[in-house]
Coordinates of C-alpha atoms and ligand atoms in Angstrom, one line a residue:
X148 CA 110.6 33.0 83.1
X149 CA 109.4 29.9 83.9
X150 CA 108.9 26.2 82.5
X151 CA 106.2 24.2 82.7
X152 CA 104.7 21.1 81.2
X153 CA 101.7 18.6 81.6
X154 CA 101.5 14.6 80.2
X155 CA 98.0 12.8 80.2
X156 CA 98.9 9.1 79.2
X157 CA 96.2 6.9 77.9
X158 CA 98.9 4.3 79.3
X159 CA 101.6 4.1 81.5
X160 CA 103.0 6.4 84.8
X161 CA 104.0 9.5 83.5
X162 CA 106.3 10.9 86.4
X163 CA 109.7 10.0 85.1
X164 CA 108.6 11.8 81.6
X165 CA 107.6 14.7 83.4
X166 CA 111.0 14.9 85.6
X167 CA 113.2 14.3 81.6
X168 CA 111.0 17.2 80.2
X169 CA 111.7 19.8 83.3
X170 CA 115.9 18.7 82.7
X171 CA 115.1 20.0 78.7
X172 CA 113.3 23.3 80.5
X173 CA 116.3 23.6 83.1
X174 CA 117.2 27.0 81.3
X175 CA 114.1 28.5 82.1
X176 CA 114.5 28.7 86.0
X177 CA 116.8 27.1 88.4
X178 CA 115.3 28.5 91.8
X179 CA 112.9 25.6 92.8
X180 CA 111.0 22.6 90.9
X181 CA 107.6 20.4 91.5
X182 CA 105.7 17.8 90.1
X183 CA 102.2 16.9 90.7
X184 CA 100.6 13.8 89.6
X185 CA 97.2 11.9 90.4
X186 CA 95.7 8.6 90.7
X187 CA 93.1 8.0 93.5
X188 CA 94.8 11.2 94.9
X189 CA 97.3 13.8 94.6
X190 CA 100.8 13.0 94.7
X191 CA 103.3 16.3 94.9
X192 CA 107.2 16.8 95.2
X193 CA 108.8 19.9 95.1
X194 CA 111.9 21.8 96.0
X195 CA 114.2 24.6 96.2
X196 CA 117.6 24.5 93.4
X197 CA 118.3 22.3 90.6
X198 CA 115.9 19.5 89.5
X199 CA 118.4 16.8 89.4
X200 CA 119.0 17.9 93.1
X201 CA 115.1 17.8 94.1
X202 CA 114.1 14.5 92.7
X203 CA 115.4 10.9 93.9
X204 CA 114.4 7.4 93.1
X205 CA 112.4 7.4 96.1
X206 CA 110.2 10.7 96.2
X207 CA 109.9 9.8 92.5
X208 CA 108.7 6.5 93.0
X209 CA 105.6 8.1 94.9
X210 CA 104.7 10.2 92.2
X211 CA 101.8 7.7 90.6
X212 CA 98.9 8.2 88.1
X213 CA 98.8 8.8 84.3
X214 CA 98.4 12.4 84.5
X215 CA 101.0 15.1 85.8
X216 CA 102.3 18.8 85.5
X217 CA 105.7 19.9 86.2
X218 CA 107.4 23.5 86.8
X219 CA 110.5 24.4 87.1
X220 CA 110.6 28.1 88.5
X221 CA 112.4 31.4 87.6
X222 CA 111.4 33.9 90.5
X223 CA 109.1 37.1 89.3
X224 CA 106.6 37.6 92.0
X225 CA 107.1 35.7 95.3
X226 CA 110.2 34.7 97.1
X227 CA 112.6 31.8 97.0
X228 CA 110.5 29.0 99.9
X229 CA 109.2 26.1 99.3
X230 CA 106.1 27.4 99.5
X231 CA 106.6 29.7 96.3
X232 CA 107.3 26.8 94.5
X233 CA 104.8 25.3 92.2
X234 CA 102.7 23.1 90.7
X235 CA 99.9 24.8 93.6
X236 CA 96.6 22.8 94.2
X237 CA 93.6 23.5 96.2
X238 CA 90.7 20.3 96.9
X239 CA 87.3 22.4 96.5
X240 CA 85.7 21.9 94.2
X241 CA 87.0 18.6 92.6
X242 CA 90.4 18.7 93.5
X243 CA 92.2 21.5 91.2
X244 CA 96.3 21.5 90.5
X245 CA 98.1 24.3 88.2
X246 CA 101.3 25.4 87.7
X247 CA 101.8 28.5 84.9
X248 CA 104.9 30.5 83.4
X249 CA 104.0 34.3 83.2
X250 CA 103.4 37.3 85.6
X251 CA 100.3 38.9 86.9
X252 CA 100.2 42.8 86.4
X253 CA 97.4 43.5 89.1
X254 CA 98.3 40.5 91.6
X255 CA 98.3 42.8 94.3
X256 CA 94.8 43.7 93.3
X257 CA 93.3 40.6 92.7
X258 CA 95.4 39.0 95.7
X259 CA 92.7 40.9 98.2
X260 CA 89.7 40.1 96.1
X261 CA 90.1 36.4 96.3
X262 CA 90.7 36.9 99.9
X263 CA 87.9 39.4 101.0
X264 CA 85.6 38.8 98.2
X265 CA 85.7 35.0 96.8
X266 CA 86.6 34.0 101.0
X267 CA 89.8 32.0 99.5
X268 CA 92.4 31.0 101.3
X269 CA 96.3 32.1 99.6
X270 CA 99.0 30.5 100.9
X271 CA 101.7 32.3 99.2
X272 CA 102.8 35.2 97.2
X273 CA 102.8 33.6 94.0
X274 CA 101.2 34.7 91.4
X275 CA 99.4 31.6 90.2
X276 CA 97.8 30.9 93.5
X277 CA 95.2 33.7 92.0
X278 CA 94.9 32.1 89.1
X279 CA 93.8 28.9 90.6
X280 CA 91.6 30.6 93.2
X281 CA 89.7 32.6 90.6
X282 CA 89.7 29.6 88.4
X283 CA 87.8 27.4 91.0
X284 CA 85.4 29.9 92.4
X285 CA 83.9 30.4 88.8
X286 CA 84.0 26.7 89.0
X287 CA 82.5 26.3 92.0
X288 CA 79.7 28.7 91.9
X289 CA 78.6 27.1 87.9
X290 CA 78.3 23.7 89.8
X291 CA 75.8 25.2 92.1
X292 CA 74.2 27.2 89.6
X293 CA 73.6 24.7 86.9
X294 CA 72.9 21.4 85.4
X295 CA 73.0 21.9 81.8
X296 CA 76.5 22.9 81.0
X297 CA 79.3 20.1 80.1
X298 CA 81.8 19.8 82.2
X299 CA 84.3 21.5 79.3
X300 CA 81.4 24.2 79.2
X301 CA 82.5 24.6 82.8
X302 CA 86.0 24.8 82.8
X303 CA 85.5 27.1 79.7
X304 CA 83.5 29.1 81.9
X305 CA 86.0 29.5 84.6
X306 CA 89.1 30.6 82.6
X307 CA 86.5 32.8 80.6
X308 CA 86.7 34.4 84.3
X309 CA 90.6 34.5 84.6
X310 CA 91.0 35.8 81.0
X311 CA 88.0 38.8 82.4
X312 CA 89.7 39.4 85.9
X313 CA 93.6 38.5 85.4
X314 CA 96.0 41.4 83.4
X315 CA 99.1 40.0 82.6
X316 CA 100.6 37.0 80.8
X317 CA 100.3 33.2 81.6
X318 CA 100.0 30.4 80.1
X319 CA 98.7 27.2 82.4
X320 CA 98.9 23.9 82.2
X321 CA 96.3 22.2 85.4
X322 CA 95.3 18.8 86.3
X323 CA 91.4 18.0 88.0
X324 CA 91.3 15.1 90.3
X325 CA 89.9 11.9 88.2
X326 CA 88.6 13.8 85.2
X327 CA 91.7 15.2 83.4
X328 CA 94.2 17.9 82.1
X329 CA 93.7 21.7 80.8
X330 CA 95.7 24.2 79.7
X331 CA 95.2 27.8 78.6
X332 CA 96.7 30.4 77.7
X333 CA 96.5 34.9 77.9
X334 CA 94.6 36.5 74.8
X335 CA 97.7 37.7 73.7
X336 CA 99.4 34.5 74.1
X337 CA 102.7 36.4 75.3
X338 CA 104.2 33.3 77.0
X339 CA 104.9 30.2 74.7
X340 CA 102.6 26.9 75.3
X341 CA 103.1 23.9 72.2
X342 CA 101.4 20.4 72.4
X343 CA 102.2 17.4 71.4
X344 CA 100.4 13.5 70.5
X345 CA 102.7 10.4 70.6
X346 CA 100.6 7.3 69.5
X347 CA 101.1 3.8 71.7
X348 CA 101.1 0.2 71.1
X349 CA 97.4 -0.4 72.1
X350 CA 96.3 2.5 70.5
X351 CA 95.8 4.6 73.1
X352 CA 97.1 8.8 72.8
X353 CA 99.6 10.4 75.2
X354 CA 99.6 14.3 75.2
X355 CA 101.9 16.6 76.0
X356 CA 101.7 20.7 76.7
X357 CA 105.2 22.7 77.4
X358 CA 107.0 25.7 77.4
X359 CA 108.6 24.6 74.5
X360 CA 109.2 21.3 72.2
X361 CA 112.7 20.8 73.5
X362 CA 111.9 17.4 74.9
X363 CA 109.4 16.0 72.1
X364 CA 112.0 14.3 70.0
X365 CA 113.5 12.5 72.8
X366 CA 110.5 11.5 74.7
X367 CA 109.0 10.6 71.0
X368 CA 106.2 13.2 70.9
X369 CA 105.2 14.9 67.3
X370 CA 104.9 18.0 67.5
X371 CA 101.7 19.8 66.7
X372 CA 101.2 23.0 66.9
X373 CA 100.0 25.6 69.9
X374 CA 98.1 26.0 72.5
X375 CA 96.2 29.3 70.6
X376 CA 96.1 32.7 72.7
X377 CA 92.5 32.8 74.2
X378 CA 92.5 29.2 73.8
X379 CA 91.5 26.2 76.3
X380 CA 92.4 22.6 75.8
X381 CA 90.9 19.8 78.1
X382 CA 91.7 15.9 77.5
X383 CA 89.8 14.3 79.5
X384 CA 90.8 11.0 81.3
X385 CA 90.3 8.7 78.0
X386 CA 92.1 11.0 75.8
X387 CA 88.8 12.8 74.4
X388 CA 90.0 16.5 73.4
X389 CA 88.1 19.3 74.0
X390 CA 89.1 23.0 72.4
X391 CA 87.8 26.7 72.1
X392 CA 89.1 29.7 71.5
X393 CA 87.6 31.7 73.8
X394 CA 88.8 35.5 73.4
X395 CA 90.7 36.8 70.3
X396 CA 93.4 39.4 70.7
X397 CA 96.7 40.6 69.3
X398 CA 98.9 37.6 69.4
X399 CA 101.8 39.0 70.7
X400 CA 104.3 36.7 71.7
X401 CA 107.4 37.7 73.8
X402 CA 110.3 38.7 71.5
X403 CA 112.9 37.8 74.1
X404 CA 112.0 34.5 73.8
X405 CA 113.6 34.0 70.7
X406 CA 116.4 36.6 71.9
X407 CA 118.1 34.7 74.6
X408 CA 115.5 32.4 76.9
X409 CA 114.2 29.9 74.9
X410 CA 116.4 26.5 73.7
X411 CA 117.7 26.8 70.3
X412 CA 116.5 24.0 69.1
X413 CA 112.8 24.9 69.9
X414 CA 110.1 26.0 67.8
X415 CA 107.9 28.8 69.2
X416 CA 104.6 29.9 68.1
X417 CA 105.7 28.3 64.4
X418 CA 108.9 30.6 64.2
X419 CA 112.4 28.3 64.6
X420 CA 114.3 30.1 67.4
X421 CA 117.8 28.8 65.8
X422 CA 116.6 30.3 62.7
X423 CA 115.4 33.5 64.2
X424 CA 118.9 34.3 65.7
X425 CA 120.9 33.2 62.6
X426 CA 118.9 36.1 60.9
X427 CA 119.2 38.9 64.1
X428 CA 122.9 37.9 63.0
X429 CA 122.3 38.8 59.4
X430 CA 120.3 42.0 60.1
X431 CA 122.7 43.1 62.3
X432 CA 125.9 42.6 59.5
X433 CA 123.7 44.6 57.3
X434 CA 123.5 47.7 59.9
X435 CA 127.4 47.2 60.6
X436 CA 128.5 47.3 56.9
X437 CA 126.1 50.6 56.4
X438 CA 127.6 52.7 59.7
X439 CA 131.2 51.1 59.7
X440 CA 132.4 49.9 56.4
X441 CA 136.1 50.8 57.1
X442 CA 136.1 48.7 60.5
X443 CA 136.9 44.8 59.6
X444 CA 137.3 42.8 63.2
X445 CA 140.1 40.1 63.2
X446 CA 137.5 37.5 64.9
X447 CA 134.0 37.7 65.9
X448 CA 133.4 35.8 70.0
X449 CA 130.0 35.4 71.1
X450 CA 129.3 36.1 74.6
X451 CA 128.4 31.8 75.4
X452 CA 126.5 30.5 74.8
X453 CA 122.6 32.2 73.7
X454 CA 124.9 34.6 71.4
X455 CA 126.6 31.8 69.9
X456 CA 124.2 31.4 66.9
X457 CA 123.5 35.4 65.5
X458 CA 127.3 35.9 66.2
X459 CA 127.6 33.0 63.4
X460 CA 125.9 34.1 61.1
X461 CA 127.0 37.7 61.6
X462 CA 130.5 36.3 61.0
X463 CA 129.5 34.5 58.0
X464 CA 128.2 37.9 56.7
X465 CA 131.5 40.0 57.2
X466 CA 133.5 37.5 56.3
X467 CA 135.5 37.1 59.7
X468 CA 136.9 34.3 61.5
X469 CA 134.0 33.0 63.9
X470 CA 136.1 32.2 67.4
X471 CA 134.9 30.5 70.7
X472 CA 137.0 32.9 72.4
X473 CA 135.4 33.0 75.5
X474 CA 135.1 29.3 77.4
X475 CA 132.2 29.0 78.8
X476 CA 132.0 26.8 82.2
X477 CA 128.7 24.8 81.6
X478 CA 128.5 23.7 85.3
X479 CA 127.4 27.2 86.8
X480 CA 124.4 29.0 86.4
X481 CA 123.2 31.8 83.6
X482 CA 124.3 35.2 85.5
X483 CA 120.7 36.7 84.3
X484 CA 118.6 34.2 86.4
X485 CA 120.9 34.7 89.3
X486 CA 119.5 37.0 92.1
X487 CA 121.3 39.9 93.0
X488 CA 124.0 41.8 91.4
X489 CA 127.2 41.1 93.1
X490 CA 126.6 37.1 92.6
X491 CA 125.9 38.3 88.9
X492 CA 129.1 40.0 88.6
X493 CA 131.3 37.4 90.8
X494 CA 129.7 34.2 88.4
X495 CA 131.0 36.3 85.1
X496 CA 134.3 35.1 86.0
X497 CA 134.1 31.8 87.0
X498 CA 131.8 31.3 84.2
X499 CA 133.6 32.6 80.9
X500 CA 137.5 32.1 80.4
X501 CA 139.4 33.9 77.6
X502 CA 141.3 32.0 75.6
X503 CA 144.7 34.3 75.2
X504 CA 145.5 33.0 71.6
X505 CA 142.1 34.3 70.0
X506 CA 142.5 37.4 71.8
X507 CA 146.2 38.9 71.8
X508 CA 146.9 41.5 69.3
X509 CA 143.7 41.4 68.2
X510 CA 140.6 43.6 66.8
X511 CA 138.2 41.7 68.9
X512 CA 134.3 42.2 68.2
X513 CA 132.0 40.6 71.0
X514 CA 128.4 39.6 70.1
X515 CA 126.1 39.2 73.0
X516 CA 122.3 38.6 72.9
X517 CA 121.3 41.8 75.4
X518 CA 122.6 44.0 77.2
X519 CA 120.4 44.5 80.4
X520 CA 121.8 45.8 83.5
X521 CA 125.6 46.1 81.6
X522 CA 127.9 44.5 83.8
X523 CA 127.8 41.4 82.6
X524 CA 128.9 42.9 79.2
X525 CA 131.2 45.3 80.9
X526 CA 133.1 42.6 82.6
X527 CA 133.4 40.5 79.2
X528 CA 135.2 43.5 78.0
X529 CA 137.5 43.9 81.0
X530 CA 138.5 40.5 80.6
X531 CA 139.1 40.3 76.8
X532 CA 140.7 43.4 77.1
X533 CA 143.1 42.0 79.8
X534 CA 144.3 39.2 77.3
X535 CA 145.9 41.9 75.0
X536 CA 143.4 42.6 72.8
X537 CA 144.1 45.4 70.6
X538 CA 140.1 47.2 70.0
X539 CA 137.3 46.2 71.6
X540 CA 133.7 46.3 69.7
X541 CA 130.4 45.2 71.0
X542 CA 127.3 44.4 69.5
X543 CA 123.8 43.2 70.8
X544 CA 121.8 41.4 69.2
X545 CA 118.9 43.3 70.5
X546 CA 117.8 47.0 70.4
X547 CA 118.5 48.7 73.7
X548 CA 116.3 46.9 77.0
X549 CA 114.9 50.6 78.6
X550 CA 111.2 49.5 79.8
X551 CA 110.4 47.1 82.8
X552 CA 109.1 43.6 81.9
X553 CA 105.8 43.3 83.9
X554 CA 105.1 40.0 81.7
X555 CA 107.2 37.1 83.3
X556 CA 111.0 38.0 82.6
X557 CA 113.0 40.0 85.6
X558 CA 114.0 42.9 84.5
X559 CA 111.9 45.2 86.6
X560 CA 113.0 48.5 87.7
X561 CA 114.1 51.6 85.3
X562 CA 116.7 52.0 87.6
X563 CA 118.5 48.4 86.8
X564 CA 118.0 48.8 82.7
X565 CA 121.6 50.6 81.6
X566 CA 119.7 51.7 78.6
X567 CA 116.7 53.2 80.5
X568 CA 118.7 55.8 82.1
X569 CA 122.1 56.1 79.2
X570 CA 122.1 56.8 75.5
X571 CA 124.5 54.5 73.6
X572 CA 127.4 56.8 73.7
X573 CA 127.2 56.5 77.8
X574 CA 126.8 52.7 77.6
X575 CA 129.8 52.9 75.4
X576 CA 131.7 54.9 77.5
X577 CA 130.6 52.9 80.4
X578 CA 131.6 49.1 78.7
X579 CA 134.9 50.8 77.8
X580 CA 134.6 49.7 74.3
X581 CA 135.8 51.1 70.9
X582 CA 132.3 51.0 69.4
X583 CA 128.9 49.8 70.6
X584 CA 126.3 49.2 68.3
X585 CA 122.3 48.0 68.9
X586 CA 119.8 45.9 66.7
X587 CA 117.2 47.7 65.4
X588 CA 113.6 47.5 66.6
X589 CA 112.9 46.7 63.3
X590 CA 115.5 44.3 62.3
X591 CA 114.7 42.2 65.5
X592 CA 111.3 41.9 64.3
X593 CA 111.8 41.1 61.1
X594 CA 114.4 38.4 62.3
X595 CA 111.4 36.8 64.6
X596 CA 108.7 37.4 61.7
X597 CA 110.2 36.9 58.6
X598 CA 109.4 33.2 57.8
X599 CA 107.4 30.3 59.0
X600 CA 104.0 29.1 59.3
X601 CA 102.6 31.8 61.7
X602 CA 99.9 33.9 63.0
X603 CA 101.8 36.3 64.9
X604 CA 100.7 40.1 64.6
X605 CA 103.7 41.2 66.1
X606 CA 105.9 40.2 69.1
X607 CA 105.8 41.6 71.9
X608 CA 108.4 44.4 72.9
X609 CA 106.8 46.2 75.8
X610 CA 110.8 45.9 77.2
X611 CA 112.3 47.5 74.2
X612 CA 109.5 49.9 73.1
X613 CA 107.4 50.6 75.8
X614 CA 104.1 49.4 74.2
X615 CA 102.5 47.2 76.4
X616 CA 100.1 45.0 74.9
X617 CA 97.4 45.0 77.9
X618 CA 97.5 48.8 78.6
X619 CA 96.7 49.9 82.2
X620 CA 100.5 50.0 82.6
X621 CA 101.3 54.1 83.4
X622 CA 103.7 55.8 85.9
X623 CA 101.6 55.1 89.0
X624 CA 101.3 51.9 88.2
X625 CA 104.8 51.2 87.0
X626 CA 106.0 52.7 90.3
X627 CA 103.6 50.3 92.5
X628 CA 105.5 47.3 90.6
X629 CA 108.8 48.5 91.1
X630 CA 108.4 49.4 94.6
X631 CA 106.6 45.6 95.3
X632 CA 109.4 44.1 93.7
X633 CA 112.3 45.6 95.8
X634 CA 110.2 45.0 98.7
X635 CA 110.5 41.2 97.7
X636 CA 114.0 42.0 97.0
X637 CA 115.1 43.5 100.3
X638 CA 113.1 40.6 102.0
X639 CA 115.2 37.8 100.7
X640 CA 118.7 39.8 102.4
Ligands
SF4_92 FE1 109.2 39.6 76.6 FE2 110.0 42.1 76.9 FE3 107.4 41.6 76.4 FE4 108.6 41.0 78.8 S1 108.3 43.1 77.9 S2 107.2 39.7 77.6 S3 110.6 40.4 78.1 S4 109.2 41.2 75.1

């Protein structure tokens, strides 16, 4: 999982806005950063670890022009270099930068094409590199083929080709040298992409395209809307906007969005993520009172902090004491996006202290937002457990994780997913806990779906369910993934 976002100013230097909106998408990767802006050229910085640890007063200082994109990365395809690190750019034709959240399901595919067919040159083994490549051979070939198309027509033209050649999920924000800013995003629209218009002095129009609207209100952006699956948005230099929806599909936004990676505060594809958590809480009491009326915790202790808001209201339903029983050290990394599973299980405890006086001599019921791999959650237990408490119950917010992500999120072998391979009563036994119990499919969905403005069919949860939006995922194919991803794996040891 990724961030990205894109500014076209009709006024001012838009570097330093770029660099304040990647600090609001920190949660969405911590592995490496970049920014990319233009003026008579391109200007580029980029890094490996934090952002406030890439970016200075001088390499920001170089970063000129009015228009720039920014990515902050969360490793899915590719290693952990430099040279994985995005925005990418490549100078034919026009000068083309892009930097995208989402994965590629047939990048190895597509990877030789571009090479042996379109005669590109990749530099790297991440995914959007293809994009781009694909994206500016249809570009190039139009320019030599025709006279009569806009240039919008021909940028419509070339992510026409990505949406026809690319399986998988992405949504793109790009920059062409002296013309402008696109964006676009997959037919399905799996990966979150909103805009934004803030209104200067002179009366000129800034834009702004993100992952999500977390740093609108500070940079004083309105928010307005998405970018639609299937569609493409160009803003040209002046601030004329251009729009089509290209390809309708499903719209089938990721559910795990509003499970644990976006901000709270963010609205996604019109749904409030806040909002959506408070009521996986509710749905979640309801299924508790049904299958254990006779079990009243003492307190209810999210696992800190994306649990912190269904364990609420899930609290406020029962009627039970809602304790910050667990301490959560905000200076250390989320264990999820951390590579490799010792340093997953060795962060759990400098991450989370209990505190003893919540704990001792009590029935203790422990909220998290997922359970993936389980030992994150089986640690939690040990350690609440350790500090006297008297029973033990867990809860997840979400039905049981059992199918790879091949959409952008890492969580990609069978062999990883505790629930893929365990039925509740093994996890159970496994965590050590009194009682385990799972959200429903259906109540997750009906916490994403069941109010605001919007146009989703139904989220996507190929990780929960197995249905997979694009199709042309089966065994073979699933084991090709698995295997290219452990390859990456045992490369970076
Ligand atoms: Fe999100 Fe799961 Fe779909 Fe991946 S498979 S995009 S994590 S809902």
């Amino acid at each position: 999982m990724c961030g990205v976002v894109g500014i076209i100013s009709g006024q001012k230097s838009v570097a330093g806005e770029i660099y304040d909106s990647l600090i609001h998408l920190q949660h969405r990767g911590q592995d490496a950063a970049g920014i990319m802006t233009y003026n008579e050229r391109f200007h580029i910085k980029k890094g490996t670890g934090l952002i406030r640890d890439i970016f200075d007063e001088q390499n920001m200082s170089r970063l000129l022009g009015r228009v720039g994109i920014g990515h902050t990365r969360y490793p899915t395809v590719g290693g952990f270099s430099i040279e994985e690190a995005q925005p990418v750019f490549t100078h034919v034709p026009h000068g083309i930068a892009m930097a995208h959240n989402g994965n590629l399901v047939n990048y190895t595919e597509l990877s030789k094409e571009v090479v042996e067919k379109d005669r590109r040159h990749i530099n790297s083994s991440v995914d959007i590199e293809v994009i781009l490549h694909i994206f500016a051979h249809a570009l190039d070939q139009r320019k030599t083929q025709s006279n009569e198309l806009t240039f919008f027509d021909e940028i419509c033209n070339g992510v026409k080709t990505v949406f026809d050649r690319v399986d998988g999920a992405y949504s793109v924000v790009g920059s062409i040298m002296n013309r402008g800013m696109f964006v676009f995003r997959d037919p399905n629209g799996i990966r979150p992409l909103v805009k934004g218009k803030r209104e200067n002095n002179d009366g000129t129009v800034d834009h702004i395209f993100a992952s999500e609207t977390t740093m609108f209100y500070s940079l004083g952006f309105t928010p307005i809307g998405n970018v639609e699956p299937g569609e493409v948005i160009w803003v040209e230099e002046d601030g004329t906007t251009h729009s089509r929806v290209l390809t309708k599909e499903q719209f089938t936004p990721c559910v795990f969005e509003y499970v644990y990676f976006a901000r709270p505060d963010c609205i996604q594809n019109d749904v409030s993520v806040y909002r959506s958590r408070l009521r996986m809480g509710q749905n979640l009491a309801e299924k508790w009172k049904n299958e254990y009326p006779d079990i009243v915790p003492d307190i209810v202790i999210p696992a800190p902090s994306t649990a912190n808001t269904s364990a609420l209201s899930f609290a406020n339903e029962l009627g039970v004491r809602y304790s910050e029983g667990l301490y959560k050290n905000p200076f250390i990394g989320r264990t999820f996006i951390m590579p490799g599973n010792e340093e997953r299980k060795k962060s759990v405890r400098y991450k989370l202290v209990p505190q003893e006086f919540e704990i001792r001599d009590k029935n203790v019921l422990i909220m998290d937002d997922s359970i993936v791999r389980g030992n994150t959650s089986r640690e939690i237990v040990r350690m609440v457990r350790e500090f006297g408490a008297k029973r033990v119950y867990f809860i997840s917010a979400c039905p049981p994780v059992k199918f790879p992500c091949y959409y952008g999120v890492d969580m990609p072998t069978r062999d990883e997913l505790t629930a893929a391979n365990q039925s509740v009563e093994e996890i159970r036994e496994f965590m050590k806990v009194d009682v385990l119990m799972y959200q429903d499919i259906d109540g997750l969905k009906e916490a994403v779906t069941r109010k605001g403005d919007h146009n989703i069919d139904r989220p996507c949860m190929a990780c929960l369910d197995g249905w997979y939006v694009n199709g042309g995922i089966n065994e073979k194919k699933m084991d090709d993934l698995e295997s290219q991803r452990l390859n990456e794996r045992s490369k970076l040891k």
